[in-house]
CSV table of C-alpha atoms in Angstrom, one decimal:
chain,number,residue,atom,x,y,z
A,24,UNK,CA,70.0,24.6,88.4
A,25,UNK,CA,70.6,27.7,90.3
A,26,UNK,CA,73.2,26.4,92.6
A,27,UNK,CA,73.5,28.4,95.6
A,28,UNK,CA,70.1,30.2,94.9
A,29,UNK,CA,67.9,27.7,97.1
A,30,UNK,CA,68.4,27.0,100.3
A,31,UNK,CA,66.0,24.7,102.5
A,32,UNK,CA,62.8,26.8,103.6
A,33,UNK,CA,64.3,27.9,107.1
A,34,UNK,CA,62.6,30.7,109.1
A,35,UNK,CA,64.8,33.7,108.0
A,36,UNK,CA,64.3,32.5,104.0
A,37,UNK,CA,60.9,32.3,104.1
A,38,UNK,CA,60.9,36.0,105.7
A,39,UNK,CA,63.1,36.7,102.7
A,40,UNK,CA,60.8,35.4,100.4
A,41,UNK,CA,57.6,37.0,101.8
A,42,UNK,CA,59.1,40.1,101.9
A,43,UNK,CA,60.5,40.3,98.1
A,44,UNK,CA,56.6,38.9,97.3
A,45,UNK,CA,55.5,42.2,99.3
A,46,UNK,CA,57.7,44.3,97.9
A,47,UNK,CA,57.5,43.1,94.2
A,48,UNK,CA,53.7,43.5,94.5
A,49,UNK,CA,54.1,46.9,96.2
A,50,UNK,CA,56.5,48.2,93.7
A,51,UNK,CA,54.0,47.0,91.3
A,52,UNK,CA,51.0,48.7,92.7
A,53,UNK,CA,53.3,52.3,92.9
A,54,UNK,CA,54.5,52.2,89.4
A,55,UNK,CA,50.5,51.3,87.8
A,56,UNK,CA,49.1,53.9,89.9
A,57,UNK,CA,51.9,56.9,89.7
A,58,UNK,CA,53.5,56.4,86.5
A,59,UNK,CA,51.2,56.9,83.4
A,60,UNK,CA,52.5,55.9,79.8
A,61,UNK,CA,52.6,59.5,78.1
A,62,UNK,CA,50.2,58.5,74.0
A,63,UNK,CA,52.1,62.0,73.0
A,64,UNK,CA,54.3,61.4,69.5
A,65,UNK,CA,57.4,63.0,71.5
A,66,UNK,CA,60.7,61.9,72.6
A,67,UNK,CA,61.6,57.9,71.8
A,68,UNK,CA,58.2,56.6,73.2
A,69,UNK,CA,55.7,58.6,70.4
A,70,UNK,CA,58.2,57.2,67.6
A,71,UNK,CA,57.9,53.0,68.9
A,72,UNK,CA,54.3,53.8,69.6
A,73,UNK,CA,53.5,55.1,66.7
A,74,UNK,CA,55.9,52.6,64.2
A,75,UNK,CA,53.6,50.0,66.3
A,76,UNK,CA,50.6,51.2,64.9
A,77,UNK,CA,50.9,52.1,61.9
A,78,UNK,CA,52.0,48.1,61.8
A,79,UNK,CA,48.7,47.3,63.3
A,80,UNK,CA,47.1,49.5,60.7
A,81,UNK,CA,49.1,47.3,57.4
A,82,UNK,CA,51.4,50.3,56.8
A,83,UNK,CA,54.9,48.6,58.1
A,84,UNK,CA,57.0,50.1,60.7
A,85,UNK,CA,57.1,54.0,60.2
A,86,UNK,CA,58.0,56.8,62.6
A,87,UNK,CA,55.9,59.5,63.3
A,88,UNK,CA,56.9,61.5,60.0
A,89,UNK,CA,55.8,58.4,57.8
A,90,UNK,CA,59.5,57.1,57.3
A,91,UNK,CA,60.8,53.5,57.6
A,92,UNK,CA,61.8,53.0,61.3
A,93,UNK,CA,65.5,52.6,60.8
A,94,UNK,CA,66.3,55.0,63.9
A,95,UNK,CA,65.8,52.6,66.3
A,96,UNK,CA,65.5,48.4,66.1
A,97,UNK,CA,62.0,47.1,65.2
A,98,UNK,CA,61.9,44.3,68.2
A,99,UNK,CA,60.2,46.5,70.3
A,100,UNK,CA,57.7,48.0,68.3
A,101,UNK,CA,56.7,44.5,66.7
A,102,UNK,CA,56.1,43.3,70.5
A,103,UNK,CA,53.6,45.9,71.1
A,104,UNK,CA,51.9,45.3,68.0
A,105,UNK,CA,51.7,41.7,68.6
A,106,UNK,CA,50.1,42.3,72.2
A,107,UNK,CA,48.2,45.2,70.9
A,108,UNK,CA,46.3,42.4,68.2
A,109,UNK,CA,44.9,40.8,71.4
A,110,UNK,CA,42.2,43.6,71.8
A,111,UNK,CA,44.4,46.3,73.4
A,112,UNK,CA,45.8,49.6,72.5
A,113,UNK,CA,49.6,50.0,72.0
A,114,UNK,CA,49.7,52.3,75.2
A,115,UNK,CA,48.3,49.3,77.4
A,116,UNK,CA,50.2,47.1,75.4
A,117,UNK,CA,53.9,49.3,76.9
A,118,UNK,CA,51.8,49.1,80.2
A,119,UNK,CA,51.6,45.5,80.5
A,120,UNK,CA,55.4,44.8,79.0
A,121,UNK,CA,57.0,47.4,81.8
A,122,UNK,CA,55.0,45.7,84.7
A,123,UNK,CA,55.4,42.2,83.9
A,124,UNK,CA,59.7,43.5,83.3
A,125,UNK,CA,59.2,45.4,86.7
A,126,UNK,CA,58.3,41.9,88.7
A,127,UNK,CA,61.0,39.8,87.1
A,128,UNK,CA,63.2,42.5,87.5
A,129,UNK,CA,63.1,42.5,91.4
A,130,UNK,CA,62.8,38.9,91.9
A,131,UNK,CA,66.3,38.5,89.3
A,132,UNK,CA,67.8,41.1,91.0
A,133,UNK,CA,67.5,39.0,94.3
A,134,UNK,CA,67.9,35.9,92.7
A,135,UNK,CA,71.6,36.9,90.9
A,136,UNK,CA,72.5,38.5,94.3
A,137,UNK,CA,71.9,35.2,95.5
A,138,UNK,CA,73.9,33.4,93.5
A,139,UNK,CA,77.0,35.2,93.9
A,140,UNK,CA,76.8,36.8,97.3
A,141,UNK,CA,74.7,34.2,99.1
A,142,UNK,CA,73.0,35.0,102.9
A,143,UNK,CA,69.9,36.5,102.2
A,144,UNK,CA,70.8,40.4,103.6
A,145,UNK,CA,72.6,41.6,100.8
A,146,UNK,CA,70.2,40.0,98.7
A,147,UNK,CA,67.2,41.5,100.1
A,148,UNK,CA,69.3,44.9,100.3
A,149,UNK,CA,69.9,44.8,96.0
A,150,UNK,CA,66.4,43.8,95.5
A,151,UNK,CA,65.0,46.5,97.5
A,152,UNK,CA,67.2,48.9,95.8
A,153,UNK,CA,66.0,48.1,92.6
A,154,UNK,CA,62.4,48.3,93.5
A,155,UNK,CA,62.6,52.0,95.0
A,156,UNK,CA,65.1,53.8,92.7
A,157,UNK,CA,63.4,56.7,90.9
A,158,UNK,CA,65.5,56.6,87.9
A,159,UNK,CA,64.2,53.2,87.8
A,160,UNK,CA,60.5,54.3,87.9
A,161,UNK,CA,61.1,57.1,85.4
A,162,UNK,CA,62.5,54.2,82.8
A,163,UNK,CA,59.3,52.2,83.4
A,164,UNK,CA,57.0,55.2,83.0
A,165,UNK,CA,57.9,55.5,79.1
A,166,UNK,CA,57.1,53.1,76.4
A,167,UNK,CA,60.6,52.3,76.0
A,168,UNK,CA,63.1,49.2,75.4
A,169,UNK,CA,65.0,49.4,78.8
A,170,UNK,CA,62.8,47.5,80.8
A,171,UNK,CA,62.7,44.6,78.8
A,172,UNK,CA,66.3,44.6,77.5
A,173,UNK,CA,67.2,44.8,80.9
A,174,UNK,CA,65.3,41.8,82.2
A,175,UNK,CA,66.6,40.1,79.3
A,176,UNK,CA,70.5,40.7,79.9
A,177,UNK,CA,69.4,39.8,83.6
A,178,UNK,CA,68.1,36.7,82.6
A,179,UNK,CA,72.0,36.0,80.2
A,180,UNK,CA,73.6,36.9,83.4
A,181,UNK,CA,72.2,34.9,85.7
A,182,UNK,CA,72.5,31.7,82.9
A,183,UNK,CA,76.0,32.4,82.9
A,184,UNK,CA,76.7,32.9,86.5
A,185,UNK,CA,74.8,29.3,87.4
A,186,UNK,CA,77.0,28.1,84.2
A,187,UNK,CA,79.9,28.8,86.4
A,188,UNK,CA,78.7,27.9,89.8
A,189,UNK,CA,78.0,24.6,88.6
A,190,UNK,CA,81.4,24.6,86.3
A,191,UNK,CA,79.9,23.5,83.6
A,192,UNK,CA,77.7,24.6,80.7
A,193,UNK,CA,75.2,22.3,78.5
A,194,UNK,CA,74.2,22.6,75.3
A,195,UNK,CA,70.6,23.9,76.5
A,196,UNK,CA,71.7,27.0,78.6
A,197,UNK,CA,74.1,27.8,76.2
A,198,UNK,CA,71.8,28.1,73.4
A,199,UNK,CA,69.1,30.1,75.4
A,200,UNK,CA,71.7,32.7,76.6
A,201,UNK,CA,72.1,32.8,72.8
A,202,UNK,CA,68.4,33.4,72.2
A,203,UNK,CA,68.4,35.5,74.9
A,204,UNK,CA,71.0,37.6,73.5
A,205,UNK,CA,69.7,37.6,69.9
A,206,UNK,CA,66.4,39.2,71.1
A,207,UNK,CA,67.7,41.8,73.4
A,208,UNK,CA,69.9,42.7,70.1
A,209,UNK,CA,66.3,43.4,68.3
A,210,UNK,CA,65.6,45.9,71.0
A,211,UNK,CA,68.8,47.3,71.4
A,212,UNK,CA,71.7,47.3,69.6
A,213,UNK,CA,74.3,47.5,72.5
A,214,UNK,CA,73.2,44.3,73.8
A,215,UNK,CA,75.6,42.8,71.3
A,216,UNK,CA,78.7,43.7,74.2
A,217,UNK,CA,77.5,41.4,76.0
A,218,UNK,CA,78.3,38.9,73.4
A,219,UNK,CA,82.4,38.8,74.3
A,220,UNK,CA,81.5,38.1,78.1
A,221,UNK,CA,79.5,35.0,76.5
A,222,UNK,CA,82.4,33.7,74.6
A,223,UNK,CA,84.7,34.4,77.5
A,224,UNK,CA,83.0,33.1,80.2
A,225,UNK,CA,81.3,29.3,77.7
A,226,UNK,CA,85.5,29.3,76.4
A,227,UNK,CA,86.5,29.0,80.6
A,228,UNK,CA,84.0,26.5,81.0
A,229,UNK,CA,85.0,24.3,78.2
A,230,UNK,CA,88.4,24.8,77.8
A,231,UNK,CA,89.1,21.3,79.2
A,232,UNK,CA,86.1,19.5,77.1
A,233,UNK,CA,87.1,21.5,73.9
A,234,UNK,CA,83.5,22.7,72.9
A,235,UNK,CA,83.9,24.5,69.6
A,236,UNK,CA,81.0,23.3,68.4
A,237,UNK,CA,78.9,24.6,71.4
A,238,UNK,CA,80.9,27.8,71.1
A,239,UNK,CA,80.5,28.6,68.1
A,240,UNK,CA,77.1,27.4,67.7
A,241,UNK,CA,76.0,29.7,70.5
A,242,UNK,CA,78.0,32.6,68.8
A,243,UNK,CA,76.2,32.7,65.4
A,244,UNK,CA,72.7,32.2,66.9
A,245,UNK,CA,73.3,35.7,69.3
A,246,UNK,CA,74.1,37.5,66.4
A,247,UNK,CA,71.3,36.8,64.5
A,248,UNK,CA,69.1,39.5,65.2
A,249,UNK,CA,71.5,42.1,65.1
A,250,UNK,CA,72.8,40.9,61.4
A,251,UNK,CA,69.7,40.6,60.8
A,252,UNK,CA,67.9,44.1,61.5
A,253,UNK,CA,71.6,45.8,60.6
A,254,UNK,CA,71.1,44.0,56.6
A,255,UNK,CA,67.6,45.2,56.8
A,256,UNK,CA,68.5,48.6,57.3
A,257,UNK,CA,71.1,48.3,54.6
A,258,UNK,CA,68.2,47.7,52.1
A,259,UNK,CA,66.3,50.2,53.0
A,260,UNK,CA,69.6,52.4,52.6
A,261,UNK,CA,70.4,53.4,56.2
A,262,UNK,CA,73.6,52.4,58.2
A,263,UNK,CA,73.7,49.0,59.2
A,264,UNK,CA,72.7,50.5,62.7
A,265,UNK,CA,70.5,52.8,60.9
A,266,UNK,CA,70.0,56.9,61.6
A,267,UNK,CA,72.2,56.9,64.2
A,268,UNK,CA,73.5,59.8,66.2
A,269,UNK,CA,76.8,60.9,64.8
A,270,UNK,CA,78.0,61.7,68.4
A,271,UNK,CA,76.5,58.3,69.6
A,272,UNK,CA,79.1,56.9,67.0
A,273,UNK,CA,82.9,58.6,68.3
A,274,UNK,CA,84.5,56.8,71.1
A,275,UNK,CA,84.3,60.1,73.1
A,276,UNK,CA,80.4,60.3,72.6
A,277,UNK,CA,80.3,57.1,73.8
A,278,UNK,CA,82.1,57.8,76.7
A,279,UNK,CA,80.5,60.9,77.3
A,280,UNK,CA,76.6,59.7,77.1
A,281,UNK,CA,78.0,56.2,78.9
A,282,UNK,CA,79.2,58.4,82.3
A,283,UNK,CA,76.1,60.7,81.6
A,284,UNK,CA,73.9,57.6,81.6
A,285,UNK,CA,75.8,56.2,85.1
A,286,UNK,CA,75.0,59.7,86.6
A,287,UNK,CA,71.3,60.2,86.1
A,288,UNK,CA,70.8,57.1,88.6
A,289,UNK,CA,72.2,59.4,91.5
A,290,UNK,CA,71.9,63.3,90.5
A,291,UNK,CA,68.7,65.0,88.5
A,292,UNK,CA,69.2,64.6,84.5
A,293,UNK,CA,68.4,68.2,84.5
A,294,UNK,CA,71.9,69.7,86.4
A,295,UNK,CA,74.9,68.1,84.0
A,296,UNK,CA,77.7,69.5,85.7
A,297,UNK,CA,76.1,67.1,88.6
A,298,UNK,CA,75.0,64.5,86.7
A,299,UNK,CA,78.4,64.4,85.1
A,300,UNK,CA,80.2,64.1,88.2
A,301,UNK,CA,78.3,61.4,89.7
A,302,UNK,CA,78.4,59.5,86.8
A,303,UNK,CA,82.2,59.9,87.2
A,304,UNK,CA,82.3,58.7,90.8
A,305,UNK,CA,79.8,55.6,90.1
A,306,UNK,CA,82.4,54.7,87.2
A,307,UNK,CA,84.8,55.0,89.5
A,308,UNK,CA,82.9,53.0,92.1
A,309,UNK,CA,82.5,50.1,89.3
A,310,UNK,CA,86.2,49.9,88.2
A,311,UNK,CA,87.1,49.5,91.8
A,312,UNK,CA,84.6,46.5,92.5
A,313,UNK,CA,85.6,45.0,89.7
A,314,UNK,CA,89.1,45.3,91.2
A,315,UNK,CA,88.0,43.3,94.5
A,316,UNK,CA,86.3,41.0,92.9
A,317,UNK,CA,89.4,40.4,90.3
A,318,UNK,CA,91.4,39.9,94.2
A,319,UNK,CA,89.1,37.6,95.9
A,320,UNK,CA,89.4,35.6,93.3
A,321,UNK,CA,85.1,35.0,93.6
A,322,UNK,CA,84.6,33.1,90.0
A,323,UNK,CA,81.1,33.3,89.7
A,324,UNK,CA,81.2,37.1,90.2
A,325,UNK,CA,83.2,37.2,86.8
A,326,UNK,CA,80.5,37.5,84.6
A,327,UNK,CA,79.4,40.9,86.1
A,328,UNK,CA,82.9,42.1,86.1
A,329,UNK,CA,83.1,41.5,82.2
């Protein structure tokens, strides 16, 4: 598995590998001792930790006004209560989640750079972006669903990318990018986009074994949290996707909050002329690589393209 991820332990990978060890445990250190989990009710982070506990205290998931959570999927808050049962506080619970994300985090960065780059520079290079970006250390400073949903759509991608590599899929990494999928869908509801790239990507790998079966199977089992949170939210008579934003909704919300989103990587979330505009130019950036990649015809680089 992995193919083109391990090399034999010469000099230059076992630098490589002592290095993203120092800088994973570095990172670490930083983000524990300089980014504090805010217990205040505001903003996304009061309304998981407080749907959390009020499920630790027997009363279901509500938000901070005493309503079903229906704003927001109930993975995440669920998680923290779980943790929070084994003689912690929901605030340490967050804590622990966004560190243990953090770690995998750099080390799958690396790892899918690997796999579809190869060398160990570039590698090294992506990994160490990931580890110092400050929009990356404000995200893991909030109890919030990014980190893990984005280890978990890490985790698909790589899955799919050693699917191709090796040109062929079986049944057990299919299913798990499936799992994989379904849970990140209990966090987050946009996880289910990555669904098409899933089909895409097992259909090119099977197209010569004709796999419906696999397919399909794989299909129905990453849409089963979001059916299943989007029916309970029906019952409780919300949208299927619950109290949405209305603006969140329109294809040009969408767009707009999407090229926001890009931006606050690069420019301060505070200046949205700026913001804006470097969101524009990073989309721009993104189209293009996709464009070289479509040209130098690099398979296993597909996946990200999608």
């Amino acid at each position: 598995m992995f193919k083109n991820a391990t090399r034999t332990a010469s000099p230059v990978n076992r630098f490589s590998y002592a290095y993203l060890a120092l800088l994973t445990f570095g990172s670490l250190l930083l983000l524990r001792n300089t980014q504090a989990i805010n217990p205040s009710i505001a903003g996304d982070s009061g309304v998981y930790l407080a749907a959390a506990q009020s499920f630790l205290d027997g009363d279901g998931l509500l938000d901070p006004s005493g309503l079903a959570l229906t704003i927001f999927p109930p993975g995440y808050p669920l998680l923290l209560a779980f943790i929070a049962t084994l003689g912690t506080s929901v605030v340490t619970a967050a804590t622990i989640i966004n560190l243990i994300a953090f770690a995998l985090l750099i080390s799958g960065t690396f790892l899918l750079a690997r796999m579809t780059l190869g060398g160990t520079a570039l590698p090294i290079i992506a990994a160490t972006l990931m580890a110092t970006s400050t929009s990356i250390y404000r995200v893991f400073s909030n109890a919030w669903t990014e980190p893990l949903f984005m280890v978990l759509m890490l985790a698909v991608l790589i899955l799919l990318v050693d699917s191709i590599n090796q040109d062929r899929v079986t049944w057990s990494s299919s299913l798990a990018m499936g799992v994989l999928i379904s849970l990140a869908t209990t966090l987050r509801f946009v996880g289910v986009f990555i669904i098409p790239v899933l089909v895409i990507t097992l259909l090119y790998l099977t197209w010569r074994e004709r796999k419906p079966g696999l397919v399909i199977t794989t299909t129905a089992i990453s849409l089963v949290g979001f059916m299943t949170i989007g029916l309970h939210n029906l019952s409780l008579g919300a949208g299927f996707m619950g109290d949405r934003s209305a603006s969140a909704l329109t294809l040009q919300g969408s767009i707009e909050q999407f090229v926001r989103q890009l931006g606050v990587y690069i420019a301060p979330p505070e200046t949205t002329s700026l913001t804006n505009f470097a969101g524009a130019l990073l989309l721009v950036a993104l189209i293009a690589s996709v464009w070289l990649i479509y040209i130098h015809n690099s398979a296993s680089l597909y996946p990200l393209c999608l």
